[in-house]
PDB file of C-alpha atoms and ligand atoms in Angstrom:
ATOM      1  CA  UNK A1101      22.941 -17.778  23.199  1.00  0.00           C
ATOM      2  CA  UNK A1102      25.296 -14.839  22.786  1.00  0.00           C
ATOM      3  CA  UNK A1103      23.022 -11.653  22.668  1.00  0.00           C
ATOM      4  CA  UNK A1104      25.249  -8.458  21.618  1.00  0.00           C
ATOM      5  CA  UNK A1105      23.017  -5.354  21.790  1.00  0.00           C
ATOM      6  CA  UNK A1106      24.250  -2.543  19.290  1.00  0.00           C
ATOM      7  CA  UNK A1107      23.261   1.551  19.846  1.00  0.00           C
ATOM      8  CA  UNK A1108      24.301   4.558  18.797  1.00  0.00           C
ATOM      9  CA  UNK A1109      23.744   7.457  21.402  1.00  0.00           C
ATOM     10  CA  UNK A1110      24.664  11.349  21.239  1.00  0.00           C
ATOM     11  CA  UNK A1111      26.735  12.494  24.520  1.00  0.00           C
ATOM     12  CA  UNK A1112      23.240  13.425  26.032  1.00  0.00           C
ATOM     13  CA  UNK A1113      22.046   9.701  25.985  1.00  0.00           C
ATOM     14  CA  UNK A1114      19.961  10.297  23.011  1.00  0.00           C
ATOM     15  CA  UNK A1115      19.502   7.835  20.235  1.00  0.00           C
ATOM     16  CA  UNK A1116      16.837   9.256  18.020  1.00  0.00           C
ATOM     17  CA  UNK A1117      16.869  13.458  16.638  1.00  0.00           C
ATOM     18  CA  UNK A1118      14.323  15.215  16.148  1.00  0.00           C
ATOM     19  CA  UNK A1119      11.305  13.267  14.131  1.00  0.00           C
ATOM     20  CA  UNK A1120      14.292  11.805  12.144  1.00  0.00           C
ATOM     21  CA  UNK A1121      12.920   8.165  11.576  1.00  0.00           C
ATOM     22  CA  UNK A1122      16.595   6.820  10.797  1.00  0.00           C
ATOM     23  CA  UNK A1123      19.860   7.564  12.521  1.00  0.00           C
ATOM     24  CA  UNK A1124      21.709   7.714   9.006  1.00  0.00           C
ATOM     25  CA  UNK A1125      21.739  11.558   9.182  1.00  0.00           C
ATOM     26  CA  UNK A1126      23.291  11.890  12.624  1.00  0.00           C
ATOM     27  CA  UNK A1127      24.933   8.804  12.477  1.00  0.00           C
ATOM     28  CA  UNK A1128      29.480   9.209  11.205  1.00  0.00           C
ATOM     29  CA  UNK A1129      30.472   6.997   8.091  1.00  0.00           C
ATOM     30  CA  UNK A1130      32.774   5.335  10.524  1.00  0.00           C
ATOM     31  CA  UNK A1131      30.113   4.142  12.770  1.00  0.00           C
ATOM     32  CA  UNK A1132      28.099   2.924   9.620  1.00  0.00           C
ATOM     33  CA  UNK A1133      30.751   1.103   8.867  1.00  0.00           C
ATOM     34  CA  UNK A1134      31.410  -0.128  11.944  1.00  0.00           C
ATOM     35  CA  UNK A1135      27.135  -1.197  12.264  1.00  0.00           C
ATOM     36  CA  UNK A1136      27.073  -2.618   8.554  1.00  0.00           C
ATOM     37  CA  UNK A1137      30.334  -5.040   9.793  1.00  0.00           C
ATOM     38  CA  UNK A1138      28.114  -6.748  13.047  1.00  0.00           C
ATOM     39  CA  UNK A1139      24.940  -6.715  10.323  1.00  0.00           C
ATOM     40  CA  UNK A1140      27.481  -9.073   8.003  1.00  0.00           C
ATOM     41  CA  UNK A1141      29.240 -10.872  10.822  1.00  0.00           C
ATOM     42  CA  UNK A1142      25.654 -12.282  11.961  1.00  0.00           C
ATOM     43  CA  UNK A1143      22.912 -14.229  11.072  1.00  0.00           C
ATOM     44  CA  UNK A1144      20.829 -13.687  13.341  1.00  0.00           C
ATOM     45  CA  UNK A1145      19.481  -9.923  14.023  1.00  0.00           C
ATOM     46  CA  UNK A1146      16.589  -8.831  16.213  1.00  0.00           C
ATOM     47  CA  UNK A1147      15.029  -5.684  16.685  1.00  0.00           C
ATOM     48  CA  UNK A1148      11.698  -4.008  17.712  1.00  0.00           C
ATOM     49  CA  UNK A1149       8.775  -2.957  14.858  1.00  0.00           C
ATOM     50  CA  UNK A1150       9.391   0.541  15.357  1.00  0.00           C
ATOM     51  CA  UNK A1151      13.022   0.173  14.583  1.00  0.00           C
ATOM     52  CA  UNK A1152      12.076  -1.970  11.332  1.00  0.00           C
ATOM     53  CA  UNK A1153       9.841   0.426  10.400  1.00  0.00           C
ATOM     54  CA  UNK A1154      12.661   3.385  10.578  1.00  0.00           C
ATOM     55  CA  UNK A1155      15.050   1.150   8.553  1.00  0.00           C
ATOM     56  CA  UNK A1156      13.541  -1.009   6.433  1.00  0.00           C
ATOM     57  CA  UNK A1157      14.315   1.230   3.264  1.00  0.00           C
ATOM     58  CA  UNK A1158      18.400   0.061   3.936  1.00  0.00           C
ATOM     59  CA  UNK A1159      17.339  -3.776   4.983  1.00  0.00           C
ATOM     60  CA  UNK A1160      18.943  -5.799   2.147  1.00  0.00           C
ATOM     61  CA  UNK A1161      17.175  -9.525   2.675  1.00  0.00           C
ATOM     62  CA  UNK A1162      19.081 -12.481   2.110  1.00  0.00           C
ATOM     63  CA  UNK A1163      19.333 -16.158   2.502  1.00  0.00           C
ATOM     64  CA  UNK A1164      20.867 -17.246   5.991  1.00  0.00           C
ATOM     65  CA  UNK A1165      20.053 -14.036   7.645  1.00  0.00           C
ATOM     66  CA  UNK A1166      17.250 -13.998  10.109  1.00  0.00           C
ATOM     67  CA  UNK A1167      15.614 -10.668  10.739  1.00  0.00           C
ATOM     68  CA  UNK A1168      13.345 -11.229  13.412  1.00  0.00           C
ATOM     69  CA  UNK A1169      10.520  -8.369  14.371  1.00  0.00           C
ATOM     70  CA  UNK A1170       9.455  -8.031  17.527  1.00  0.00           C
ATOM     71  CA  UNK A1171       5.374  -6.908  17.496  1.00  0.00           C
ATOM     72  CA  UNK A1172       2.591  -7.325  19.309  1.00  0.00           C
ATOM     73  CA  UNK A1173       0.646  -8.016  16.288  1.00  0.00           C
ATOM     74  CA  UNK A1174       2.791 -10.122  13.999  1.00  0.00           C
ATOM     75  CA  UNK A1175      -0.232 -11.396  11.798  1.00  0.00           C
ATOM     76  CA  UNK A1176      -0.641  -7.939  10.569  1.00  0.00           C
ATOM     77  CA  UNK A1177       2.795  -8.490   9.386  1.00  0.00           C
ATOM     78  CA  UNK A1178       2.529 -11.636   7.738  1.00  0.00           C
ATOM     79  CA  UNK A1179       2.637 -10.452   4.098  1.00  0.00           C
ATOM     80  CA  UNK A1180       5.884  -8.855   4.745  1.00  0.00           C
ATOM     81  CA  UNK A1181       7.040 -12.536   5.941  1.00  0.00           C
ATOM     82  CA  UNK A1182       9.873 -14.297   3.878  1.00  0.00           C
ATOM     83  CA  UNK A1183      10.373 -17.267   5.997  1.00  0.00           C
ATOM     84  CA  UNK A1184      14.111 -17.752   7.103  1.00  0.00           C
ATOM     85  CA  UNK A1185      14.674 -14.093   6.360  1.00  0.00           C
ATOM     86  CA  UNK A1186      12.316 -11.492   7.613  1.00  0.00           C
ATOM     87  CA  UNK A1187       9.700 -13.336  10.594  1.00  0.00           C
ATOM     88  CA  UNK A1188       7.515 -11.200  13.126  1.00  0.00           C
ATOM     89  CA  UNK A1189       6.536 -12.171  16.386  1.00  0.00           C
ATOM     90  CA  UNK A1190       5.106 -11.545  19.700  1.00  0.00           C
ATOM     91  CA  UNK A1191       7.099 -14.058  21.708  1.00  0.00           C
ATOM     92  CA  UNK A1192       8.563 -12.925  25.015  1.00  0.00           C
ATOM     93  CA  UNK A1193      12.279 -12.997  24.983  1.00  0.00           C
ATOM     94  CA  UNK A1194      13.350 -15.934  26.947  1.00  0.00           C
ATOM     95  CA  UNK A1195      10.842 -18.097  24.401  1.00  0.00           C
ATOM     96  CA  UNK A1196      12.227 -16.737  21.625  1.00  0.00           C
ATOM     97  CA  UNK A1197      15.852 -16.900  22.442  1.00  0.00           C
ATOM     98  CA  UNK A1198      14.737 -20.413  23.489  1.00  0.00           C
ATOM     99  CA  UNK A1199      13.447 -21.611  20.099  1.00  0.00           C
ATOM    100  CA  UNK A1200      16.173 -19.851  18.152  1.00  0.00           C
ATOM    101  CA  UNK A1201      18.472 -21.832  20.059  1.00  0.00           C
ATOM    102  CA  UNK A1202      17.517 -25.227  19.407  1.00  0.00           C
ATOM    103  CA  UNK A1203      17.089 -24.212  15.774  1.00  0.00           C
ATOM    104  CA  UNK A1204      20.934 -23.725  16.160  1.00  0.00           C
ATOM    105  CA  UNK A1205      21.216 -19.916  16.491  1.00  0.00           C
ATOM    106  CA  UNK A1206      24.469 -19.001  18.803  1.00  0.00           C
ATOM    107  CA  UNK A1207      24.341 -15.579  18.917  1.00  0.00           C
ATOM    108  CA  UNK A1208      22.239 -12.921  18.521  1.00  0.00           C
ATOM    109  CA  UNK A1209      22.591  -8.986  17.707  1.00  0.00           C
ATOM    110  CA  UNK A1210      20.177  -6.882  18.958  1.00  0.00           C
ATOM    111  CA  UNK A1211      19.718  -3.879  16.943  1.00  0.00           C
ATOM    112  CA  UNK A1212      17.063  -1.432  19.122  1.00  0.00           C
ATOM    113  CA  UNK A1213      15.087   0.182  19.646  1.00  0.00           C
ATOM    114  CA  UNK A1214      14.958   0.964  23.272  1.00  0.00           C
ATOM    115  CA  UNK A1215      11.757  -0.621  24.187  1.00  0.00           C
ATOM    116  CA  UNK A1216      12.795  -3.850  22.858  1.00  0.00           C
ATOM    117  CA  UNK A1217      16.436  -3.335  24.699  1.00  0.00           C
ATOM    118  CA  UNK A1218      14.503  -2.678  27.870  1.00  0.00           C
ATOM    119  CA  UNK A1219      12.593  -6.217  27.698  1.00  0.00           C
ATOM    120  CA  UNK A1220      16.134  -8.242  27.325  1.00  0.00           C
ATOM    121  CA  UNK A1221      18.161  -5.910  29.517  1.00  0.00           C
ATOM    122  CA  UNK A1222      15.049  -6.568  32.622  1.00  0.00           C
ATOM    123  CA  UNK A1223      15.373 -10.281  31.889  1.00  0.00           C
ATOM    124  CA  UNK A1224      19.524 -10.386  31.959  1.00  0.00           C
ATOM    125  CA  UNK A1225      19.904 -11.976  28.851  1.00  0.00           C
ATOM    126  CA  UNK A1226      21.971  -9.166  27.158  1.00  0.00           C
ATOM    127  CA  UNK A1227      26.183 -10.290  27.442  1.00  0.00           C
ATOM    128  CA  UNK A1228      27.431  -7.607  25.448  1.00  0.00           C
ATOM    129  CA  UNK A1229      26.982  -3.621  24.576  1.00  0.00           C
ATOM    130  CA  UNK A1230      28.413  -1.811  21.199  1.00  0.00           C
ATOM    131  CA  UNK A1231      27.675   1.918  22.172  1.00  0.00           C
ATOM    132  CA  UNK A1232      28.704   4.701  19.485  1.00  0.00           C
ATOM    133  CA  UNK A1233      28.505   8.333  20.756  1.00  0.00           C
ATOM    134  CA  UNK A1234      28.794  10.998  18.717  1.00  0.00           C
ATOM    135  CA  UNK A1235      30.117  14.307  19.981  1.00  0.00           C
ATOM    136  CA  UNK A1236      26.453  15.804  19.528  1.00  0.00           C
ATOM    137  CA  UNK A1237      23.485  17.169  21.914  1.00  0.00           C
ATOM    138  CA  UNK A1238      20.066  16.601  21.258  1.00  0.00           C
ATOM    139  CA  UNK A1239      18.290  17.748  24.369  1.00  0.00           C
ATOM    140  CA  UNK A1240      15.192  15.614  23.686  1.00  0.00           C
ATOM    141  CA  UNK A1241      15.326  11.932  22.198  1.00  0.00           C
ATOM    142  CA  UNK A1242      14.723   8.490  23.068  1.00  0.00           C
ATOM    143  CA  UNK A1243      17.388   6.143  25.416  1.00  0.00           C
ATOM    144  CA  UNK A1244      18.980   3.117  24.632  1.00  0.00           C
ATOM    145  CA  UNK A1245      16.469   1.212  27.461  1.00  0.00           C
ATOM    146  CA  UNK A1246      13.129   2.248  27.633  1.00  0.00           C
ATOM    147  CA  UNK A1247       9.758   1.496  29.532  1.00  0.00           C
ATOM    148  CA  UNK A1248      12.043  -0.983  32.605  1.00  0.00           C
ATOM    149  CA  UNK A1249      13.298  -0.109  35.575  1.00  0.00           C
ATOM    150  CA  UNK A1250      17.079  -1.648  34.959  1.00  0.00           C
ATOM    151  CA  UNK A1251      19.924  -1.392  36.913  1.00  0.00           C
ATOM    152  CA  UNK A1252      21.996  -3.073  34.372  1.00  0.00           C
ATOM    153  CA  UNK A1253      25.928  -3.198  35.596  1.00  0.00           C
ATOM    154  CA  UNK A1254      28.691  -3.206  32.817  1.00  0.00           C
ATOM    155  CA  UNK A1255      32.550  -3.475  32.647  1.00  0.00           C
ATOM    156  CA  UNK A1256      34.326  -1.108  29.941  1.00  0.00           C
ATOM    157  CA  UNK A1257      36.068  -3.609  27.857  1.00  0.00           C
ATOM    158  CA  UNK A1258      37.523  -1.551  24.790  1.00  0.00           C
ATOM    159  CA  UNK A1259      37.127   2.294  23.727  1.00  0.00           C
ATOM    160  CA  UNK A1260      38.472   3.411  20.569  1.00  0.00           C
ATOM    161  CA  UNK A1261      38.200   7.265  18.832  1.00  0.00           C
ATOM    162  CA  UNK A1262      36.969   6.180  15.406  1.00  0.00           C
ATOM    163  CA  UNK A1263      37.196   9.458  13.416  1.00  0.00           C
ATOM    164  CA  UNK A1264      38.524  12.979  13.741  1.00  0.00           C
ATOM    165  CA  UNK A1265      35.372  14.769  15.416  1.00  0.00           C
ATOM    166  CA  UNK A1266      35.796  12.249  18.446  1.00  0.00           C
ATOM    167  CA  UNK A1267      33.425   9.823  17.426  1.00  0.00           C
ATOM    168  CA  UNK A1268      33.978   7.164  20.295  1.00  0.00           C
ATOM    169  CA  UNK A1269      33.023   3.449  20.212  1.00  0.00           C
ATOM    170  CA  UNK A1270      33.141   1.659  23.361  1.00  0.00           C
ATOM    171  CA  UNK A1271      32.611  -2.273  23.791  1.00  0.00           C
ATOM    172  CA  UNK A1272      31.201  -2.950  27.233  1.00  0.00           C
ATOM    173  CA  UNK A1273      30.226  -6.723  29.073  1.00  0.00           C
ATOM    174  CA  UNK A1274      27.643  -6.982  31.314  1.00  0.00           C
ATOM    175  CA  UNK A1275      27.837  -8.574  34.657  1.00  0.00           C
TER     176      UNK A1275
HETATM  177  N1  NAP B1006      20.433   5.088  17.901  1.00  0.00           N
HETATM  178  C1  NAP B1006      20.296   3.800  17.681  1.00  0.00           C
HETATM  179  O1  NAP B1006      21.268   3.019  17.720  1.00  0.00           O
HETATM  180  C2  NAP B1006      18.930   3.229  17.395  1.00  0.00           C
HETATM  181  C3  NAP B1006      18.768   1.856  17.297  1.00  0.00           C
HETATM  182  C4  NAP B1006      17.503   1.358  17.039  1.00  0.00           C
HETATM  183  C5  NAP B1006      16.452   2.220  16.888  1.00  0.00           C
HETATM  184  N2  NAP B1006      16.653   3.546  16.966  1.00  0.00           N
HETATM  185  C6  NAP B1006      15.501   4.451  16.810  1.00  0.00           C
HETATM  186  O2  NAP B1006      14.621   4.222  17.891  1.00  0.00           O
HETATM  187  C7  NAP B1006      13.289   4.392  17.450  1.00  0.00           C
HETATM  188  C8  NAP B1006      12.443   3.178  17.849  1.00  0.00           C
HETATM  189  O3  NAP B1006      12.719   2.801  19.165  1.00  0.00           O
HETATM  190  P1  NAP B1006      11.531   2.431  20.192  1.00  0.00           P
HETATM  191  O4  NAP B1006      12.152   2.120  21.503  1.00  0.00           O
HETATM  192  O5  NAP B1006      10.464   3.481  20.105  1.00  0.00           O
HETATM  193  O6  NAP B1006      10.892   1.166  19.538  1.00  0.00           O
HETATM  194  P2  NAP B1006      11.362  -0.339  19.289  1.00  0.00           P
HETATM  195  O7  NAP B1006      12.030  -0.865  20.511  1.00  0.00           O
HETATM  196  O8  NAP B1006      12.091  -0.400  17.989  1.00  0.00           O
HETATM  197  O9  NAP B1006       9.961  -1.036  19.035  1.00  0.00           O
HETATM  198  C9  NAP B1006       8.889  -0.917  19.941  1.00  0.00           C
HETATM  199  C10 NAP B1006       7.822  -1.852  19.446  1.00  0.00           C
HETATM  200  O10 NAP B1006       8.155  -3.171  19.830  1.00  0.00           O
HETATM  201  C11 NAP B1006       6.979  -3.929  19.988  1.00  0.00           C
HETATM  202  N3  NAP B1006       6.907  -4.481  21.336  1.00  0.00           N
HETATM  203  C12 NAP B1006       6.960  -3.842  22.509  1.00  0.00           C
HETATM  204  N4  NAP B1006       6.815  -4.685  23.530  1.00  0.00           N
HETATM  205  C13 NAP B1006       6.675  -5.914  22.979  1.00  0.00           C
HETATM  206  C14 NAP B1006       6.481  -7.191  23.495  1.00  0.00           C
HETATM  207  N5  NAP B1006       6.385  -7.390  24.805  1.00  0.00           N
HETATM  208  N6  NAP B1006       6.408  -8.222  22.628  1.00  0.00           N
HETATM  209  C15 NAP B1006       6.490  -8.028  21.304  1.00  0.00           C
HETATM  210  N7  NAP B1006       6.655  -6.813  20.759  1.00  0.00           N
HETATM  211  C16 NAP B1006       6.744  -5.780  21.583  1.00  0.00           C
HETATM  212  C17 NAP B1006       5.801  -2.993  19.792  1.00  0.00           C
HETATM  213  O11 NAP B1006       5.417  -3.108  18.422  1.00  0.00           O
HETATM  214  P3  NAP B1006       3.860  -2.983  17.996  1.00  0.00           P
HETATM  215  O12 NAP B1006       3.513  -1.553  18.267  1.00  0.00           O
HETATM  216  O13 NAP B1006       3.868  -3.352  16.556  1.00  0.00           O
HETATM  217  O14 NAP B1006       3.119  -3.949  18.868  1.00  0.00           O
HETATM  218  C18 NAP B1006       6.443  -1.630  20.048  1.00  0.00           C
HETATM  219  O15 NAP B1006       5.779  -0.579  19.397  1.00  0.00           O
HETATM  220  C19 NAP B1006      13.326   4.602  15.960  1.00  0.00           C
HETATM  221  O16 NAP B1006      13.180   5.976  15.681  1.00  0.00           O
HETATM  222  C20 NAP B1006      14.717   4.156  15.563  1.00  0.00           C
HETATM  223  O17 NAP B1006      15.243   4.848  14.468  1.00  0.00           O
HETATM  224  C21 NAP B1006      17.854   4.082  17.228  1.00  0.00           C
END
């Protein structure tokens, strides 16, 4: 399985603001875009309940698109459940990625937040890293990995300037 984590940091290695749940309003149009183009290239996203929680106003279900939930609780979940489309669970990663797989998933996009990040990135199971930074500081924030101690080594592959401001996105592989 392919796993493809995608963040969005300020320069100071922040990826949350303030008590902003979402990262729409820090966030450029051209990153959006850029995040909304992985979301419809794959069919397979996972992310951790906190980051479901912060964007579950903008999730648009649909059939062949499997939004899974990481939780420690996923039966308190279950009546948000559309099977095939939004599941929750408390599997560890490798089991997960494991059962996905022989269900036929090939790759996977991992979509935050950093807690969840940290439990792939420990495991090396992450291949790939989308990282937006916008030319902001924040001072106080969360990190792309949380809660692990990681010492996760990556090649630069691509860097682009998206916008005007300097809004860079940078494709990296991990070794
Ligand atoms: N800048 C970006 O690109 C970006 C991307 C994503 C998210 N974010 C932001 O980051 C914030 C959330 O990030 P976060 O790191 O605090 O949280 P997170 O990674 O989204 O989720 C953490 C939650 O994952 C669940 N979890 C933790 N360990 C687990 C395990 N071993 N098995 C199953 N589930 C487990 C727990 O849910 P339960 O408490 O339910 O057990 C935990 O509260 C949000 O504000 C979001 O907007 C930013």
């Amino acid at each position: 399985m392919k796993i493809t984590i995608v963040m969005l940091s300020s320069i100071d290695g922040r990826t949350t603001f303030a008590n902003d749940k979402n990262i729409y309003t820090w966030s450029s149009a051209e990153d959006q875009k850029h995040f909304f183009s992985l979301i419809k290239k794959n069919n397979l996203i996972v992310m951790g309940r906190k980051t479901y929680e912060a964007s579950r106003p903008v999730i648009k279900l649909e059939k062949g698109k499997l939004r899974i939930v990481l939780t420690r609780n996923p039966k308190k979940y279950l009546n948000q459940t559309v099977t095939g489309q939004l599941e929750f669970s408390d599997e560890i990663p490798e089991e997960l990625i494991q059962r996905l797989a022989s269900l036929g998933y090939k790759k996977m996009l991992l979509v935050g937040g950093g807690i969840i990040n940290g439990l792939f990135l420990k495991h090396n199971l992450v291949n790939e890293l989308y990282l937006t930074i916008e030319p902001r500081i924040f001072g106080v924030g969360k990190n792309i990995a949380e809660g692990q101690l990681l010492n996760t080594k990556m090649q630069l592959i691509s860097s682009k300037k998206i916008n005007k401001i300097g809004t860079l996105l940078l494709k990296y592989k991990i070794i």
